[in-house]
mmCIF file of C-alpha atoms and ligand atoms in Angstrom:
data_model
loop_
_atom_site.group_PDB
_atom_site.id
_atom_site.type_symbol
_atom_site.label_atom_id
_atom_site.label_comp_id
_atom_site.label_asym_id
_atom_site.label_seq_id
_atom_site.Cartn_x
_atom_site.Cartn_y
_atom_site.Cartn_z
ATOM 1 C CA MET A 250 45.294 145.833 121.885
ATOM 2 C CA ASN A 251 46.292 142.452 123.292
ATOM 3 C CA LYS A 252 45.364 141.477 126.833
ATOM 4 C CA LYS A 253 48.911 141.508 128.181
ATOM 5 C CA LEU A 254 49.492 145.037 126.946
ATOM 6 C CA VAL A 255 46.216 146.240 128.452
ATOM 7 C CA SER A 256 46.989 144.747 131.853
ATOM 8 C CA ALA A 257 50.540 146.157 131.729
ATOM 9 C CA ILE A 258 49.136 149.646 131.062
ATOM 10 C CA LEU A 259 46.494 149.261 133.796
ATOM 11 C CA CYS A 260 49.091 148.033 136.252
ATOM 12 C CA GLY A 261 51.428 150.934 135.418
ATOM 13 C CA THR A 262 48.598 153.396 135.849
ATOM 14 C CA MET A 263 47.721 151.925 139.230
ATOM 15 C CA ILE A 264 51.330 152.109 140.431
ATOM 16 C CA LEU A 265 51.693 155.697 139.206
ATOM 17 C CA GLY A 266 48.374 156.554 140.889
ATOM 18 C CA ALA A 267 49.590 155.065 144.135
ATOM 19 C CA VAL A 268 52.864 156.981 144.257
ATOM 20 C CA SER A 269 51.801 160.396 142.876
ATOM 21 C CA PRO A 270 50.972 162.837 145.708
ATOM 22 C CA VAL A 271 47.315 163.826 146.034
ATOM 23 C CA MET A 272 47.221 167.547 145.233
ATOM 24 C CA ALA A 273 44.078 169.633 145.663
ATOM 25 C CA SER A 274 43.507 171.605 142.493
ATOM 26 C CA ALA A 275 43.985 175.058 144.035
ATOM 27 C CA ASP A 276 46.916 174.226 146.334
ATOM 28 C CA GLY A 277 48.658 177.430 147.395
ATOM 29 C CA LYS A 278 46.702 179.592 144.936
ATOM 30 C CA LYS A 279 45.551 183.069 145.910
ATOM 31 C CA ILE A 280 42.280 184.302 144.461
ATOM 32 C CA ALA A 281 40.583 187.671 144.980
ATOM 33 C CA LEU A 282 36.801 187.976 144.739
ATOM 34 C CA VAL A 283 35.457 191.495 144.111
ATOM 35 C CA GLY A 284 31.752 192.244 144.669
ATOM 36 C CA LYS A 285 29.737 195.250 143.472
ATOM 37 C CA SER A 286 29.209 196.739 146.939
ATOM 38 C CA ALA A 287 29.538 195.974 150.648
ATOM 39 C CA GLY A 288 26.595 195.183 152.891
ATOM 40 C CA ASN A 289 24.615 193.327 150.227
ATOM 41 C CA ALA A 290 23.584 189.822 151.371
ATOM 42 C CA PHE A 291 23.637 188.673 147.741
ATOM 43 C CA PHE A 292 27.429 189.026 147.546
ATOM 44 C CA GLU A 293 27.960 187.701 151.054
ATOM 45 C CA ILE A 294 26.136 184.468 150.190
ATOM 46 C CA ALA A 295 27.946 184.027 146.849
ATOM 47 C CA ALA A 296 31.311 184.854 148.459
ATOM 48 C CA ALA A 297 30.824 182.333 151.272
ATOM 49 C CA SER A 298 30.248 179.537 148.794
ATOM 50 C CA PHE A 299 33.124 180.720 146.541
ATOM 51 C CA LYS A 300 35.504 180.815 149.511
ATOM 52 C CA GLU A 301 34.426 177.439 150.858
ATOM 53 C CA THR A 302 34.978 175.862 147.427
ATOM 54 C CA VAL A 303 38.454 177.351 146.872
ATOM 55 C CA GLU A 304 39.566 176.556 150.428
ATOM 56 C CA ALA A 305 38.412 172.945 150.092
ATOM 57 C CA GLU A 306 40.707 172.778 147.035
ATOM 58 C CA GLY A 307 43.663 174.125 149.046
ATOM 59 C CA GLY A 308 43.634 177.787 147.968
ATOM 60 C CA THR A 309 42.888 181.076 149.727
ATOM 61 C CA VAL A 310 40.354 183.787 148.919
ATOM 62 C CA ASP A 311 40.455 187.492 149.665
ATOM 63 C CA VAL A 312 36.908 188.895 149.436
ATOM 64 C CA VAL A 313 37.025 192.639 148.706
ATOM 65 C CA TYR A 314 34.246 195.184 148.340
ATOM 66 C CA PRO A 315 34.576 198.671 146.865
ATOM 67 C CA GLU A 316 33.569 201.631 149.040
ATOM 68 C CA THR A 317 30.660 202.439 146.748
ATOM 69 C CA ALA A 318 28.856 200.561 143.943
ATOM 70 C CA THR A 319 30.841 202.433 141.266
ATOM 71 C CA ALA A 320 33.512 201.623 138.695
ATOM 72 C CA ASP A 321 35.859 204.228 140.221
ATOM 73 C CA ALA A 322 35.735 202.515 143.595
ATOM 74 C CA GLN A 323 36.358 199.125 141.931
ATOM 75 C CA ILE A 324 39.358 200.582 140.062
ATOM 76 C CA LYS A 325 40.894 201.507 143.440
ATOM 77 C CA VAL A 326 40.313 197.958 144.657
ATOM 78 C CA LEU A 327 41.873 196.550 141.467
ATOM 79 C CA ASP A 328 44.931 198.818 141.749
ATOM 80 C CA ASN A 329 45.566 197.501 145.188
ATOM 81 C CA LEU A 330 45.006 193.879 144.155
ATOM 82 C CA ILE A 331 47.289 194.085 141.107
ATOM 83 C CA SER A 332 50.148 195.196 143.367
ATOM 84 C CA GLN A 333 49.574 192.064 145.475
ATOM 85 C CA GLN A 334 49.763 189.830 142.378
ATOM 86 C CA PRO A 335 47.111 187.184 143.184
ATOM 87 C CA ASP A 336 46.743 184.209 140.827
ATOM 88 C CA ALA A 337 43.272 185.354 139.794
ATOM 89 C CA ILE A 338 40.640 188.038 140.239
ATOM 90 C CA CYS A 339 36.947 187.194 139.895
ATOM 91 C CA ILE A 340 34.808 190.332 139.690
ATOM 92 C CA ALA A 341 31.151 191.439 139.502
ATOM 93 C CA ALA A 342 31.451 194.646 137.463
ATOM 94 C CA ASN A 343 29.837 197.967 138.367
ATOM 95 C CA ASP A 344 30.207 199.161 134.763
ATOM 96 C CA VAL A 345 30.559 197.391 131.412
ATOM 97 C CA ASN A 346 33.402 199.408 129.890
ATOM 98 C CA ALA A 347 35.015 201.503 132.622
ATOM 99 C CA LEU A 348 37.071 198.674 134.129
ATOM 100 C CA GLN A 349 38.666 197.593 130.863
ATOM 101 C CA ALA A 350 42.056 199.327 131.223
ATOM 102 C CA LYS A 351 42.517 198.043 134.792
ATOM 103 C CA LEU A 352 41.445 194.506 134.048
ATOM 104 C CA GLU A 353 43.696 194.414 130.973
ATOM 105 C CA GLU A 354 46.537 195.611 133.179
ATOM 106 C CA ALA A 355 45.796 192.709 135.538
ATOM 107 C CA MET A 356 45.786 190.174 132.684
ATOM 108 C CA ASP A 357 49.015 191.647 131.284
ATOM 109 C CA ALA A 358 50.537 191.136 134.722
ATOM 110 C CA GLY A 359 49.710 187.428 134.478
ATOM 111 C CA ILE A 360 46.625 187.524 136.712
ATOM 112 C CA LYS A 361 43.716 185.426 135.432
ATOM 113 C CA VAL A 362 40.467 187.424 135.221
ATOM 114 C CA SER A 363 37.060 185.837 135.515
ATOM 115 C CA SER A 364 33.792 187.566 136.250
ATOM 116 C CA PHE A 365 30.532 186.549 137.870
ATOM 117 C CA ASP A 366 27.044 188.032 138.246
ATOM 118 C CA SER A 367 27.757 191.250 136.311
ATOM 119 C CA ALA A 368 30.045 191.081 133.278
ATOM 120 C CA PRO A 369 32.649 193.653 132.237
ATOM 121 C CA ASN A 370 32.968 193.806 128.436
ATOM 122 C CA LYS A 371 34.477 190.916 126.509
ATOM 123 C CA ASP A 372 37.978 192.431 126.352
ATOM 124 C CA SER A 373 38.047 192.892 130.125
ATOM 125 C CA ARG A 374 37.668 189.254 131.088
ATOM 126 C CA GLN A 375 38.611 185.732 130.134
ATOM 127 C CA VAL A 376 35.254 184.261 130.997
ATOM 128 C CA PHE A 377 31.951 185.243 132.626
ATOM 129 C CA VAL A 378 29.910 183.024 134.955
ATOM 130 C CA ASN A 379 26.330 183.935 134.082
ATOM 131 C CA GLN A 380 23.923 182.826 136.802
ATOM 132 C CA ALA A 381 21.028 182.338 134.366
ATOM 133 C CA GLY A 382 21.089 183.336 130.699
ATOM 134 C CA THR A 383 20.490 187.057 130.184
ATOM 135 C CA VAL A 384 17.584 186.501 127.777
ATOM 136 C CA ALA A 385 16.130 183.793 130.047
ATOM 137 C CA VAL A 386 16.046 186.272 132.948
ATOM 138 C CA GLY A 387 14.533 188.995 130.721
ATOM 139 C CA GLN A 388 11.872 186.560 129.497
ATOM 140 C CA ALA A 389 10.935 185.355 132.995
ATOM 141 C CA LEU A 390 10.612 188.934 134.256
ATOM 142 C CA MET A 391 8.691 190.174 131.215
ATOM 143 C CA ASP A 392 6.215 187.310 131.491
ATOM 144 C CA ALA A 393 5.801 187.994 135.207
ATOM 145 C CA VAL A 394 4.976 191.645 134.430
ATOM 146 C CA LEU A 395 2.475 190.542 131.763
ATOM 147 C CA ASP A 396 0.841 188.073 134.126
ATOM 148 C CA ILE A 397 0.713 190.284 137.232
ATOM 149 C CA THR A 398 -0.591 193.369 135.381
ATOM 150 C CA GLY A 399 -3.278 191.153 133.829
ATOM 151 C CA GLY A 400 -1.882 191.906 130.367
ATOM 152 C CA GLU A 401 -2.154 195.698 130.244
ATOM 153 C CA GLY A 402 -1.302 198.915 132.018
ATOM 154 C CA GLN A 403 1.617 200.868 133.400
ATOM 155 C CA TRP A 404 4.700 199.288 134.889
ATOM 156 C CA ALA A 405 8.095 200.573 135.986
ATOM 157 C CA VAL A 406 11.544 199.190 136.647
ATOM 158 C CA LEU A 407 13.327 199.845 139.932
ATOM 159 C CA SER A 408 16.956 199.053 139.144
ATOM 160 C CA ALA A 409 20.292 199.209 140.990
ATOM 161 C CA THR A 410 22.822 201.799 139.693
ATOM 162 C CA SER A 411 22.369 203.312 136.230
ATOM 163 C CA GLN A 412 25.709 201.817 135.127
ATOM 164 C CA ALA A 413 25.173 198.287 136.530
ATOM 165 C CA ALA A 414 26.232 195.895 133.764
ATOM 166 C CA ASN A 415 23.923 193.039 134.733
ATOM 167 C CA GLN A 416 20.790 195.096 135.476
ATOM 168 C CA ASN A 417 21.203 197.017 132.214
ATOM 169 C CA ALA A 418 21.590 193.767 130.270
ATOM 170 C CA TRP A 419 18.394 192.371 131.834
ATOM 171 C CA ILE A 420 16.471 195.600 131.256
ATOM 172 C CA ASP A 421 17.602 195.677 127.602
ATOM 173 C CA ALA A 422 16.533 192.046 127.208
ATOM 174 C CA MET A 423 13.103 192.881 128.687
ATOM 175 C CA LYS A 424 12.641 195.835 126.342
ATOM 176 C CA THR A 425 13.581 193.759 123.295
ATOM 177 C CA ILE A 426 11.182 190.998 124.328
ATOM 178 C CA MET A 427 8.384 193.527 125.007
ATOM 179 C CA GLU A 428 8.833 195.241 121.645
ATOM 180 C CA GLY A 429 9.113 191.959 119.750
ATOM 181 C CA ASP A 430 5.754 190.401 120.562
ATOM 182 C CA GLU A 431 2.217 191.691 120.145
ATOM 183 C CA LYS A 432 1.115 190.126 123.434
ATOM 184 C CA TYR A 433 3.047 192.799 125.369
ATOM 185 C CA SER A 434 1.666 195.704 123.302
ATOM 186 C CA LYS A 435 -0.781 196.884 125.976
ATOM 187 C CA LEU A 436 1.967 197.273 128.557
ATOM 188 C CA GLU A 437 3.465 200.704 129.094
ATOM 189 C CA LEU A 438 6.931 200.962 130.649
ATOM 190 C CA VAL A 439 6.714 204.424 132.251
ATOM 191 C CA GLU A 440 10.142 204.738 133.882
ATOM 192 C CA VAL A 441 13.379 203.031 134.866
ATOM 193 C CA ALA A 442 14.254 204.333 138.348
ATOM 194 C CA TYR A 443 17.568 203.740 140.151
ATOM 195 C CA GLY A 444 17.846 202.891 143.853
ATOM 196 C CA ASP A 445 21.633 202.315 143.576
ATOM 197 C CA ASP A 446 21.386 199.056 145.567
ATOM 198 C CA GLU A 447 20.859 201.180 148.698
ATOM 199 C CA PRO A 448 17.796 200.282 150.813
ATOM 200 C CA GLN A 449 16.805 203.880 151.645
ATOM 201 C CA LYS A 450 17.264 205.207 148.132
ATOM 202 C CA SER A 451 15.314 202.225 146.764
ATOM 203 C CA THR A 452 12.479 202.949 149.222
ATOM 204 C CA ASP A 453 12.446 206.639 148.235
ATOM 205 C CA GLN A 454 12.404 205.746 144.544
ATOM 206 C CA THR A 455 9.469 203.377 145.118
ATOM 207 C CA ALA A 456 7.531 206.158 146.879
ATOM 208 C CA ALA A 457 8.360 208.574 144.039
ATOM 209 C CA LEU A 458 7.143 206.109 141.392
ATOM 210 C CA LEU A 459 3.808 205.658 143.176
ATOM 211 C CA GLU A 460 3.365 209.387 143.489
ATOM 212 C CA LYS A 461 4.189 210.082 139.835
ATOM 213 C CA TYR A 462 2.124 207.225 138.451
ATOM 214 C CA PRO A 463 -1.024 206.669 140.583
ATOM 215 C CA ASP A 464 -2.190 203.959 138.156
ATOM 216 C CA LEU A 465 1.071 202.037 138.274
ATOM 217 C CA LYS A 466 0.232 198.327 138.293
ATOM 218 C CA VAL A 467 3.586 196.620 138.684
ATOM 219 C CA ILE A 468 7.138 197.467 139.708
ATOM 220 C CA CYS A 469 9.802 195.070 138.456
ATOM 221 C CA ALA A 470 12.990 195.294 140.536
ATOM 222 C CA PRO A 471 15.815 193.183 139.065
ATOM 223 C CA THR A 472 17.913 193.716 142.187
ATOM 224 C CA THR A 473 17.741 191.941 145.530
ATOM 225 C CA VAL A 474 18.231 195.221 147.401
ATOM 226 C CA GLY A 475 15.608 197.077 145.375
ATOM 227 C CA ILE A 476 12.956 194.359 145.511
ATOM 228 C CA ALA A 477 13.249 193.940 149.303
ATOM 229 C CA ALA A 478 12.933 197.709 149.885
ATOM 230 C CA ALA A 479 10.009 198.051 147.471
ATOM 231 C CA ALA A 480 8.281 194.962 148.937
ATOM 232 C CA LYS A 481 8.284 196.488 152.399
ATOM 233 C CA TYR A 482 7.147 199.906 151.234
ATOM 234 C CA LEU A 483 4.282 198.588 149.089
ATOM 235 C CA GLN A 484 3.099 196.147 151.763
ATOM 236 C CA ASP A 485 3.352 198.601 154.683
ATOM 237 C CA ASN A 486 1.333 201.131 152.692
ATOM 238 C CA GLY A 487 -1.255 198.623 151.466
ATOM 239 C CA SER A 488 -0.510 199.693 147.899
ATOM 240 C CA ALA A 489 -2.496 198.235 144.999
ATOM 241 C CA CYS A 490 0.717 198.258 142.953
ATOM 242 C CA LYS A 491 2.303 194.789 142.849
ATOM 243 C CA LEU A 492 5.911 193.736 142.652
ATOM 244 C CA THR A 493 8.151 191.194 140.946
ATOM 245 C CA GLY A 494 11.829 190.972 140.034
ATOM 246 C CA LEU A 495 14.953 189.265 141.375
ATOM 247 C CA GLY A 496 15.198 188.703 145.105
ATOM 248 C CA LEU A 497 16.654 186.592 147.896
ATOM 249 C CA PRO A 498 13.940 184.311 149.340
ATOM 250 C CA SER A 499 15.268 185.001 152.864
ATOM 251 C CA GLU A 500 14.666 188.742 152.388
ATOM 252 C CA MET A 501 11.283 188.277 150.667
ATOM 253 C CA LEU A 502 9.647 185.705 152.968
ATOM 254 C CA GLU A 503 7.149 188.053 154.632
ATOM 255 C CA TYR A 504 6.211 189.838 151.402
ATOM 256 C CA THR A 505 5.561 186.879 149.083
ATOM 257 C CA GLY A 506 2.073 185.593 148.373
ATOM 258 C CA ALA A 507 -0.641 185.810 145.747
ATOM 259 C CA ASP A 508 -3.175 187.514 148.069
ATOM 260 C CA ASP A 509 -3.904 191.144 148.971
ATOM 261 C CA GLU A 510 -1.851 190.869 152.166
ATOM 262 C CA HIS A 511 1.393 190.461 150.256
ATOM 263 C CA SER A 512 3.101 192.875 147.891
ATOM 264 C CA CYS A 513 4.889 190.289 145.733
ATOM 265 C CA PRO A 514 3.023 187.370 144.125
ATOM 266 C CA TYR A 515 6.253 185.767 142.920
ATOM 267 C CA PHE A 516 9.802 186.625 141.889
ATOM 268 C CA TYR A 517 12.932 184.955 140.565
ATOM 269 C CA LEU A 518 16.590 184.299 141.328
ATOM 270 C CA TRP A 519 18.960 181.352 140.865
ATOM 271 C CA ASP A 520 20.928 178.854 142.904
ATOM 272 C CA MET A 521 23.122 181.183 144.975
ATOM 273 C CA GLN A 522 25.426 178.537 146.444
ATOM 274 C CA GLY A 523 25.792 177.135 142.916
ATOM 275 C CA LEU A 524 26.806 180.569 141.640
ATOM 276 C CA GLY A 525 29.634 180.825 144.188
ATOM 277 C CA LYS A 526 30.754 177.268 143.543
ATOM 278 C CA LEU A 527 30.702 177.464 139.744
ATOM 279 C CA SER A 528 32.553 180.802 139.797
ATOM 280 C CA ALA A 529 35.181 179.259 142.055
ATOM 281 C CA TYR A 530 35.721 176.213 139.845
ATOM 282 C CA ALA A 531 35.821 178.309 136.667
ATOM 283 C CA THR A 532 38.461 180.562 138.236
ATOM 284 C CA ILE A 533 40.530 177.631 139.527
ATOM 285 C CA SER A 534 40.389 176.037 136.064
ATOM 286 C CA LEU A 535 41.731 179.285 134.524
ATOM 287 C CA VAL A 536 44.522 179.445 137.091
ATOM 288 C CA ASN A 537 45.496 175.846 136.340
ATOM 289 C CA ASP A 538 45.405 176.451 132.574
ATOM 290 C CA GLU A 539 42.743 173.758 132.199
ATOM 291 C CA ILE A 540 40.704 176.374 130.356
ATOM 292 C CA THR A 541 41.572 179.681 128.722
ATOM 293 C CA GLY A 542 37.993 180.944 128.518
ATOM 294 C CA ALA A 543 37.580 180.004 124.846
ATOM 295 C CA MET A 544 34.330 178.704 123.426
ATOM 296 C CA ASP A 545 33.634 174.945 123.663
ATOM 297 C CA GLU A 546 36.212 174.298 126.375
ATOM 298 C CA THR A 547 34.881 172.108 129.180
ATOM 299 C CA PHE A 548 35.729 171.718 132.836
ATOM 300 C CA THR A 549 34.350 169.982 135.915
ATOM 301 C CA ALA A 550 32.849 172.093 138.680
ATOM 302 C CA GLY A 551 32.994 169.557 141.528
ATOM 303 C CA ASP A 552 29.610 167.989 142.286
ATOM 304 C CA LEU A 553 27.860 170.471 139.949
ATOM 305 C CA GLY A 554 29.252 168.377 137.103
ATOM 306 C CA GLU A 555 30.754 169.270 133.743
ATOM 307 C CA PHE A 556 30.244 172.688 132.109
ATOM 308 C CA THR A 557 30.948 173.915 128.585
ATOM 309 C CA ILE A 558 32.005 177.465 127.761
ATOM 310 C CA THR A 559 29.570 179.078 125.310
ATOM 311 C CA GLU A 560 29.274 182.350 123.434
ATOM 312 C CA ALA A 561 27.844 185.267 125.436
ATOM 313 C CA ASP A 562 25.501 187.925 123.983
ATOM 314 C CA ASP A 563 28.329 190.497 124.005
ATOM 315 C CA GLY A 564 30.568 188.356 121.778
ATOM 316 C CA GLY A 565 32.727 187.180 124.697
ATOM 317 C CA THR A 566 32.320 183.829 126.413
ATOM 318 C CA GLU A 567 30.303 182.662 129.375
ATOM 319 C CA ILE A 568 29.378 179.677 131.475
ATOM 320 C CA VAL A 569 25.681 179.531 132.305
ATOM 321 C CA LEU A 570 24.795 178.061 135.702
ATOM 322 C CA GLY A 571 21.170 177.214 134.902
ATOM 323 C CA LEU A 572 17.693 178.636 134.542
ATOM 324 C CA PRO A 573 16.096 181.345 136.670
ATOM 325 C CA LEU A 574 14.150 179.827 139.569
ATOM 326 C CA GLN A 575 10.707 181.068 140.584
ATOM 327 C CA PHE A 576 9.887 181.692 144.247
ATOM 328 C CA ASN A 577 6.244 181.835 145.343
ATOM 329 C CA SER A 578 4.098 180.994 148.353
ATOM 330 C CA ASP A 579 4.595 177.257 147.716
ATOM 331 C CA ASN A 580 8.379 177.173 148.024
ATOM 332 C CA ILE A 581 9.463 180.422 149.703
ATOM 333 C CA GLU A 582 9.675 179.018 153.232
ATOM 334 C CA GLU A 583 11.945 176.151 152.210
ATOM 335 C CA MET A 584 14.119 178.312 149.950
ATOM 336 C CA ALA A 585 14.451 181.091 152.558
ATOM 337 C CA LYS A 586 16.417 178.610 154.675
ATOM 338 C CA LEU A 587 19.025 178.302 151.926
ATOM 339 C CA TYR A 588 19.587 181.924 150.846
HETATM 340 C C1 LIG B 110 21.707 192.774 143.621
HETATM 341 C C2 LIG B 110 22.953 193.057 142.826
HETATM 342 C C3 LIG B 110 23.389 191.858 142.020
HETATM 343 C C4 LIG B 110 22.230 191.216 141.280
HETATM 344 C C5 LIG B 110 21.123 190.874 142.228
HETATM 345 C C6 LIG B 110 19.925 190.264 141.513
HETATM 346 O O1 LIG B 110 22.056 192.067 144.774
HETATM 347 O O2 LIG B 110 22.712 194.158 142.015
HETATM 348 O O3 LIG B 110 24.380 192.257 141.117
HETATM 349 O O4 LIG B 110 22.610 190.068 140.600
HETATM 350 O O5 LIG B 110 20.716 192.069 142.886
#
């Protein structure tokens, strides 16, 4: 290209840039964010960051929680939302398959559907924001169980609800990893118990596990509600059974340490503010038709940078935020200030 042409194009671009109005990317858009259940700090933290991100881009967010952590209660929420016709719904699913008809109805009505944290099946969503790859979470947890048991003995899972899409995916990943490598062969998974993401039920289930299995070495709770309840119970009772799983540093501060005084040597989670932010940008990009949720599409998530849509384990698509992060006595105090 000759120099005159280049400077003419540059000049034109600059003039256009100067006169075109500066629009935030979510101007006037209405987005609904649906969590798994009310009263769970995990969703409150993610929702705050989601809301802040969308509002900074000029849109509004309605954060809605179902009455219980069930698919039926989420279907009621979705019915109500569909009648309000928001631009998008971003949901953490309480069941893999049970929301399909409702979410398809939403998409048929022109509402964009994204999901975060807990994915409904591939036909129920356009894209899933996965906080840390499903296998990566399963691997981190399985290796923690191996390490904390000392390589052998009984362990149990304390999960959320029996239908929870994300917990079940992590538990399946753990089982596959455990069965696929000789180094886990001396570990015995005795039970998967369900505390339904309710503190009292999670405490009761912890007590029941200890009673049933006096030699239990480790409980792995891949739920922030379950791990916090189990941490308190084990520590208050001076139990020899240790704990790991997925938790919020702010809720695990007093229980984390590699000594006898603490019930949890270390546990994992991910960047919670990043999860809210990435989910917000993915949803805004769907609303603006910058992405459709197809594999290999890319978009920019503000200061988090550029992300590429990849294939998820269930055959749908996902956007992975990053790797699971470990919290232990070295970093828990700092991280507890953040989430
Ligand atoms: C609970 C919820 C949530 C899960 C975290 C780890 O807060 O079940 O879905 O991602 O734990």
